[in-house]
Tab-separated table of C-alpha atoms in Angstrom:
chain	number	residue	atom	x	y	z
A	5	UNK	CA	-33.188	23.391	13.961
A	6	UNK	CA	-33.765	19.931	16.218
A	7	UNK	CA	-31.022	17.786	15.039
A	8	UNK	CA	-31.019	14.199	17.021
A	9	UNK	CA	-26.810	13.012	17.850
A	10	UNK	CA	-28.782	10.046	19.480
A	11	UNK	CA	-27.992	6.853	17.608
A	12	UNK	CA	-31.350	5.023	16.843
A	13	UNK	CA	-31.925	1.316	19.376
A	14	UNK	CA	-28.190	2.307	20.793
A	15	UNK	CA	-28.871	1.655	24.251
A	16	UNK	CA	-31.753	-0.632	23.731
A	17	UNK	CA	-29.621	-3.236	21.649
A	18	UNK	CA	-27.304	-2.787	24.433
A	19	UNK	CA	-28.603	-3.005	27.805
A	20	UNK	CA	-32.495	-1.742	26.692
A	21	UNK	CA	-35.761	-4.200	26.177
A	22	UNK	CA	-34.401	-4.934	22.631
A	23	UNK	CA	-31.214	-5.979	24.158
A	24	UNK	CA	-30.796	-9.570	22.592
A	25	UNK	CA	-28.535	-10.939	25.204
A	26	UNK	CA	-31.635	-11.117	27.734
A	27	UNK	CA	-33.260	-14.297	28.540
A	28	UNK	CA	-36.239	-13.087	26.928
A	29	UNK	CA	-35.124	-12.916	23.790
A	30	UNK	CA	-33.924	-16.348	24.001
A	31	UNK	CA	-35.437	-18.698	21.224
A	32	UNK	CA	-38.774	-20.013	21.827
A	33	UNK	CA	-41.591	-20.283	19.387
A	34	UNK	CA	-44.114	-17.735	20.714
A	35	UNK	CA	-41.059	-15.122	20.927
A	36	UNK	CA	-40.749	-15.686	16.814
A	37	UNK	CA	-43.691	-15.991	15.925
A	38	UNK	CA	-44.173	-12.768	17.732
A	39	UNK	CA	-41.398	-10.565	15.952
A	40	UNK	CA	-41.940	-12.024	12.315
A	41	UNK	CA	-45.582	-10.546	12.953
A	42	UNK	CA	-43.778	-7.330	13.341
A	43	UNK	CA	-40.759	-7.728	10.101
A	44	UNK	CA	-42.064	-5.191	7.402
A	45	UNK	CA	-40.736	-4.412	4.008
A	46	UNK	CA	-39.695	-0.297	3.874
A	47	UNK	CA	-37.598	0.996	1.144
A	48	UNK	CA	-35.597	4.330	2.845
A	49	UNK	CA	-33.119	6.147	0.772
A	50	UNK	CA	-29.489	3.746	2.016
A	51	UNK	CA	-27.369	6.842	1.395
A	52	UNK	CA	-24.215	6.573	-0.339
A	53	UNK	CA	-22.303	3.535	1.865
A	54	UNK	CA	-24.821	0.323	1.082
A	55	UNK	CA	-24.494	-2.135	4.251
A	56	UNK	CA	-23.899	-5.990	3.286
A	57	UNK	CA	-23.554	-8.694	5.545
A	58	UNK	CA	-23.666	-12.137	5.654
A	59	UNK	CA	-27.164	-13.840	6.016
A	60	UNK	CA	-27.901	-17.314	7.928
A	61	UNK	CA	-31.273	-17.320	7.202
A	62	UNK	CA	-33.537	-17.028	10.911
A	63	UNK	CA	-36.410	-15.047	11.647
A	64	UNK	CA	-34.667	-12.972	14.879
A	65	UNK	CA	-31.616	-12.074	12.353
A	66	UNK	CA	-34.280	-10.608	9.931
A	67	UNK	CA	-36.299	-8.940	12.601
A	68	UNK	CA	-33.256	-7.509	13.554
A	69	UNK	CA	-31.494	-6.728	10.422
A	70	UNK	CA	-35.210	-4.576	8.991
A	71	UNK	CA	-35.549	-2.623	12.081
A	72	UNK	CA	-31.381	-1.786	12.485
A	73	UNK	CA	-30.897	-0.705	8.587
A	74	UNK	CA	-34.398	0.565	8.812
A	75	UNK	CA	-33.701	3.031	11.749
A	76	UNK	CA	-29.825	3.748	10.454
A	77	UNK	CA	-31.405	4.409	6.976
A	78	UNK	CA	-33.634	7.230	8.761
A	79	UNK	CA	-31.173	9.088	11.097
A	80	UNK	CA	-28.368	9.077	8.560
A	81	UNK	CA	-31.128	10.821	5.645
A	82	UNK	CA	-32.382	13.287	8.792
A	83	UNK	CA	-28.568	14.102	9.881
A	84	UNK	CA	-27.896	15.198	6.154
A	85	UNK	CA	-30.883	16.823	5.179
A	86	UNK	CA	-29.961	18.987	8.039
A	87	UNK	CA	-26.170	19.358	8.052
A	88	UNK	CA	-26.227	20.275	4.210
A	89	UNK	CA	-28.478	23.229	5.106
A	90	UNK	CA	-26.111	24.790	7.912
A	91	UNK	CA	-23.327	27.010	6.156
A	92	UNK	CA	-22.022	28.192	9.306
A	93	UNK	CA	-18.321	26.806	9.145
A	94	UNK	CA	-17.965	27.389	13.277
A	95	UNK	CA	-21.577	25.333	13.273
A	96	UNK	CA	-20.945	22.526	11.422
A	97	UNK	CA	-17.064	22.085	12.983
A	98	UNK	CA	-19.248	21.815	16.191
A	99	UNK	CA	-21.175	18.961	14.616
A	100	UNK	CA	-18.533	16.967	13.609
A	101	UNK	CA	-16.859	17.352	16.990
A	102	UNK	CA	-20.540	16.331	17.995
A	103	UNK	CA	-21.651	13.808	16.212
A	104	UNK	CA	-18.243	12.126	15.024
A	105	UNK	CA	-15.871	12.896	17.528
A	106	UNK	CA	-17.804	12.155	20.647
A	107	UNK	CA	-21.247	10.082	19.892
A	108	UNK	CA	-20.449	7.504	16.848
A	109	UNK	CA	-17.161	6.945	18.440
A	110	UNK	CA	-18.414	6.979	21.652
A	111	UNK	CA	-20.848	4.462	20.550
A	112	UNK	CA	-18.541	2.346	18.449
A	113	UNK	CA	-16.050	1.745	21.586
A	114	UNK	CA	-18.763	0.777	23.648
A	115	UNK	CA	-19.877	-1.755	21.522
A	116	UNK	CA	-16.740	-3.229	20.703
A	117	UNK	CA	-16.330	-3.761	24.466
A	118	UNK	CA	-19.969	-4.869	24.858
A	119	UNK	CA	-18.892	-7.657	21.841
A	120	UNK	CA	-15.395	-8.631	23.251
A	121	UNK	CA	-16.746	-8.833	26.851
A	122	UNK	CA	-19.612	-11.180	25.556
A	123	UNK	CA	-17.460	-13.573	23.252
A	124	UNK	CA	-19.372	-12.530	20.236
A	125	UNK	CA	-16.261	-10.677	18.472
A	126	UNK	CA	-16.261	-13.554	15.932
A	127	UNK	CA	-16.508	-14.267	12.138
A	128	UNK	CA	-20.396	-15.576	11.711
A	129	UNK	CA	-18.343	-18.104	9.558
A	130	UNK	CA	-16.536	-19.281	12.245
A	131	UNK	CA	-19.291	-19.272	14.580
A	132	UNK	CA	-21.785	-21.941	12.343
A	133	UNK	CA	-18.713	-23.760	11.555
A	134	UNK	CA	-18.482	-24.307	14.913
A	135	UNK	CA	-22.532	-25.177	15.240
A	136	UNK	CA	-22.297	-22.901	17.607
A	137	UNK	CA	-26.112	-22.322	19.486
A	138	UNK	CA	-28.052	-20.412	17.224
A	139	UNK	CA	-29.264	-17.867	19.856
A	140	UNK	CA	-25.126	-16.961	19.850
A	141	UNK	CA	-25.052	-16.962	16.351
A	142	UNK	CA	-27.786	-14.740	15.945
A	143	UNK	CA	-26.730	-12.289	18.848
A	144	UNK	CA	-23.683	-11.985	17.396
A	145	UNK	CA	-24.959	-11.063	14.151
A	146	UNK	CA	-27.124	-8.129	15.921
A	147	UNK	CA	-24.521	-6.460	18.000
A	148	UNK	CA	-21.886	-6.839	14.519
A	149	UNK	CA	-24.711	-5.574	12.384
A	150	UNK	CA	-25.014	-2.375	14.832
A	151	UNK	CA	-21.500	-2.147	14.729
A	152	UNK	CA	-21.508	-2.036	10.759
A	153	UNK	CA	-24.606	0.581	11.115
A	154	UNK	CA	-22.212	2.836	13.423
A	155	UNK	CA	-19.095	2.858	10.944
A	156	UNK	CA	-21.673	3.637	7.940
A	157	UNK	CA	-23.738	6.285	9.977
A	158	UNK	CA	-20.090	7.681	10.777
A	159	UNK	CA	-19.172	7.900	7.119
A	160	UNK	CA	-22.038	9.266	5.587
A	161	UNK	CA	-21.528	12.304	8.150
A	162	UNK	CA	-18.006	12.960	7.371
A	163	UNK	CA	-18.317	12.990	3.294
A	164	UNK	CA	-21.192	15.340	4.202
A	165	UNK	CA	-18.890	17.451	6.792
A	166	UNK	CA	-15.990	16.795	4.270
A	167	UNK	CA	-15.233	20.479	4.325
A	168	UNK	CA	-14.277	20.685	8.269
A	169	UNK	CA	-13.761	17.541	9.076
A	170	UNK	CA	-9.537	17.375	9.045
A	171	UNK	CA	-8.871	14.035	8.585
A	172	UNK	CA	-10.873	11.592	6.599
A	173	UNK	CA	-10.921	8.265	7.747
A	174	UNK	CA	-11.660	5.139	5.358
A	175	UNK	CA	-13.820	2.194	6.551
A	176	UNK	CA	-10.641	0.339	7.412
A	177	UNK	CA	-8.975	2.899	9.067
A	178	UNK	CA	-12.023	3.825	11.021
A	179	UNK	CA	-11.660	0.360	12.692
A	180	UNK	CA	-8.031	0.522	13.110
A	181	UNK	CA	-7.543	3.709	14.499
A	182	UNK	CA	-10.450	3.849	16.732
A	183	UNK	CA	-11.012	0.623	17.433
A	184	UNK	CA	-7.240	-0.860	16.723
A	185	UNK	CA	-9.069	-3.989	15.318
A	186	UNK	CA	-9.799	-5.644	11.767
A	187	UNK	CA	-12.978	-4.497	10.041
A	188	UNK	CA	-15.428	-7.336	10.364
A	189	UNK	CA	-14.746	-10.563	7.682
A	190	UNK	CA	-16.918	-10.997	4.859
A	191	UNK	CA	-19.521	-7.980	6.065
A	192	UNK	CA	-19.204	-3.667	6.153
A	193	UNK	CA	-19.546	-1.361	3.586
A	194	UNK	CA	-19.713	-0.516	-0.341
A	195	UNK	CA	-19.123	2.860	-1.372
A	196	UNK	CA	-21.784	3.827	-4.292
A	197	UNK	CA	-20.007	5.737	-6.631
A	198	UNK	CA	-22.940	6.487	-8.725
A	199	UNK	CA	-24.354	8.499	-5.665
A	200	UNK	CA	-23.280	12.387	-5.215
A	201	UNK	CA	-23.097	13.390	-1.573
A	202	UNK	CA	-23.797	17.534	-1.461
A	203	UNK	CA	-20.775	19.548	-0.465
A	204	UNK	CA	-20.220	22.894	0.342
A	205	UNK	CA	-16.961	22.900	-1.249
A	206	UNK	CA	-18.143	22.696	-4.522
A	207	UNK	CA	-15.058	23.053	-6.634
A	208	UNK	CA	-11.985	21.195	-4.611
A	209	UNK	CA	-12.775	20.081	-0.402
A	210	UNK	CA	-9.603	19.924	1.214
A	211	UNK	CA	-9.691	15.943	2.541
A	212	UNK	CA	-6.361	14.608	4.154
A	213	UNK	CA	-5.479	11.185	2.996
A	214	UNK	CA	-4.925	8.535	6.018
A	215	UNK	CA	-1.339	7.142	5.416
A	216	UNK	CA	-1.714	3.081	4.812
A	217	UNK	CA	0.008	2.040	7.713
A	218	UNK	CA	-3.014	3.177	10.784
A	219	UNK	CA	-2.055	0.486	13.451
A	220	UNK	CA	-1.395	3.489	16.143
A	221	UNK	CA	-3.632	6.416	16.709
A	222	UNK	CA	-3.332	8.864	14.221
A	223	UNK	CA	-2.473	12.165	15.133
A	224	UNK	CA	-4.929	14.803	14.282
A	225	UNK	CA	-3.183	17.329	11.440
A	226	UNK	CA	-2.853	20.816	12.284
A	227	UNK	CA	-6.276	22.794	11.050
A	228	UNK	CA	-6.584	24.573	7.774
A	229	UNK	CA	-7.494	27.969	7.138
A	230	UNK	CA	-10.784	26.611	6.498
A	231	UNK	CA	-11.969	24.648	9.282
A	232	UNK	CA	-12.854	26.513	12.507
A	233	UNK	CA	-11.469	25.704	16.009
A	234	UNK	CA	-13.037	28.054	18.169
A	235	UNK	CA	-14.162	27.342	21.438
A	236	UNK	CA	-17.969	26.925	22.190
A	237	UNK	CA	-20.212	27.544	25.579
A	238	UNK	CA	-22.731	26.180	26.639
A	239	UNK	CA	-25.405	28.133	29.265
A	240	UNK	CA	-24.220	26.062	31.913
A	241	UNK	CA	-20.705	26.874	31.575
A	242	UNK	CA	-20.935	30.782	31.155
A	243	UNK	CA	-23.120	30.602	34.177
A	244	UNK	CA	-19.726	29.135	35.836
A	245	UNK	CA	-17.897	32.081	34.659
A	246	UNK	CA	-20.317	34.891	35.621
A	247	UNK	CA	-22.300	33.170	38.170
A	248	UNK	CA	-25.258	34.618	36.223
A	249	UNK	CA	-28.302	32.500	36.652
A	250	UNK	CA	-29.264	29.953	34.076
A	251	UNK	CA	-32.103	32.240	32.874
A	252	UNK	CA	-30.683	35.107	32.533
A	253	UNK	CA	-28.719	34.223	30.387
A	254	UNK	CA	-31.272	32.555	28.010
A	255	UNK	CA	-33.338	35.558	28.035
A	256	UNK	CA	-30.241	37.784	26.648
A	257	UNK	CA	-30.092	34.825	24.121
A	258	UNK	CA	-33.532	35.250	23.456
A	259	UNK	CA	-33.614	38.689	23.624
A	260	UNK	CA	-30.297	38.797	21.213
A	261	UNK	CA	-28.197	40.440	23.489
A	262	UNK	CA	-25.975	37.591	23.492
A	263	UNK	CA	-25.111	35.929	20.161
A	264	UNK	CA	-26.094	32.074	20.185
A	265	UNK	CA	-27.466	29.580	18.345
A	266	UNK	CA	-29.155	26.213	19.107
A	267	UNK	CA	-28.584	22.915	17.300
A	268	UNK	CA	-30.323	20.042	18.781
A	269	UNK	CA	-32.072	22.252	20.960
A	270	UNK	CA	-29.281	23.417	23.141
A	271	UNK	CA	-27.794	27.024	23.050
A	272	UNK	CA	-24.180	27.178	22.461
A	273	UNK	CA	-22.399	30.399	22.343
A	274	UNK	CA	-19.022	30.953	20.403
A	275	UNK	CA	-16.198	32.213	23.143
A	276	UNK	CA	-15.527	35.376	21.056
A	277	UNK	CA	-19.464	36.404	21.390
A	278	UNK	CA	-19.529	35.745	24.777
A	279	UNK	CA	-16.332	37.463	26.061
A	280	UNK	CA	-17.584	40.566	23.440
A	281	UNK	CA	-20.590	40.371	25.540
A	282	UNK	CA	-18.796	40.048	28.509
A	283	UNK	CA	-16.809	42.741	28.042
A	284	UNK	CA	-19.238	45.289	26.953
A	285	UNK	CA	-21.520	44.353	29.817
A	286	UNK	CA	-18.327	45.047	31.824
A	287	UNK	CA	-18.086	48.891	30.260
A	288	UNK	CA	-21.501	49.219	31.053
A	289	UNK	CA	-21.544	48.182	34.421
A	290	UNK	CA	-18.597	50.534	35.222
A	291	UNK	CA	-20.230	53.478	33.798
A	292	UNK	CA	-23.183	53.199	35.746
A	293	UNK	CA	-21.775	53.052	38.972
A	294	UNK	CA	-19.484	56.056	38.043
């Protein structure tokens, strides 16, 4: 199973050739008459949180706007499709640690300090009340548009992780407690309620309600019977412990020796099958020199 954490034109929108901060995407005519070339209609699956924002109406924001949703559209159906076929509770408690925990929020606190760093934290309202330049009106649209991408990307995983993830966090509160900020003014997120998101828990998921008032971290509530908390190794790190080399240790993976598995292409090994392992490699290793 090759499951991609990556979060699609991430690092390009930031600091990447599609970054549109650089000179080169300033606003000439060759530059837009170049990407409207490239602006095609595609109709992917939008999941169950539809993205709206506000429109002003220039080519770069629609170039920008196809090929965002267009690429969020694609790894939020491919993340699904995949995490509703895993039924390994200790595997999918490792993706949401994975994807959620580390990447999307990860990614979401970079780019609000990306935003705040480059004065484009604003209302789009403000900004063309202002007349601000257009080439600021439009970057700022991008980077909030990405922004808006990340938070629905980040939702669509957790209703489909609903039964390990421990506490749910709402649009709002995913701003405020990760971001301690204001979700972005007229522009985010509409939950379709006509859309079914596949659970495991098919009867009653256990879901913690956020408490209204979320302007300090929120604690994390102590795990249910039902989500998993074990620790995971990688190769790397029980080549620390054993000062095995890397390979051996992948062949015993291979081999089966050592239990394993291998989301996004990387073999991670629960603690209690390695120090089983461990320990009967141990016994063996005694006997034989007795």
């Amino acid at each position: 199973m090759d499951l991609q954490l990556r979060f699609p034109l991430f690092e390009e929108l930031l600091q990447g050739s599609l970054n549109p901060l650089l000179p080169a995407m300033a606003a000439d005519t060759d530059y837009y008459d170049r990407i409207e070339r490239q602006i095609v209609d595609s109709v992917p699956d939008e999941g169950r949180y539809a993205i709206y924002f506000r429109e002003i109406h220039h080519v770069k924001q629609r170039y920008y706007k196809r090929l965002l949703m267009s690429e969020t559209f694609a790894y939020c159906n491919e993340l699904i499709s995949i995490l509703e076929e895993e039924t390994s509770p200790n595997i999918r408690a490792y993706y949401r640690d994975a994807i959620l925990d580390k990447h999307l929020t990860t990614c979401l606190k970079r780019l609000s300090e990306k935003l705040e760093a480059s004065d484009l934290n604003h209302p789009l309202d403000k900004l063309i009340e202002q007349n601000a330049d257009i080439d600021k009106i439009c970057n700022s649209y991008v980077l909030q548009l990405l922004k808006v991408c990340l938070a629905k990307a980040y939702l669509e995983v957790q209703d489909c992780l609903a039964d390990v993830v421990r506490y749910k966090l709402s649009e709002k509160e995913l701003y405020s407690s990760l971001l301690n900020e204001l979700p972005p003014i007229k522009t985010g997120l509409k939950l379709r309620p006509e859309r079914q998101v596949k659970s495991l828990l098919k009867e009653s998921p256990i879901v913690h309600t956020a408490p209204a008032n979320v302007a300090t971290p929120i604690e994390p509530i102590a795990p249910t019977s039902f989500i998993s908390d074990e620790k995971f190794l990688s190769v790397k790190e029980i080549g620390e412990k054993t000062n095995w080399d890397e390979r051996t240790i992948r062949r015993y993976l291979k081999d089966g020796k050592l239990k394993g598995s291998k989301p996004g292409g990387s073999w991670i090994i629960a603690q209690s099958d390695f120090d089983a392992f461990y320990n009967h490699y141990k016994n063996q290793q005694t006997t034989n020199e007795k």
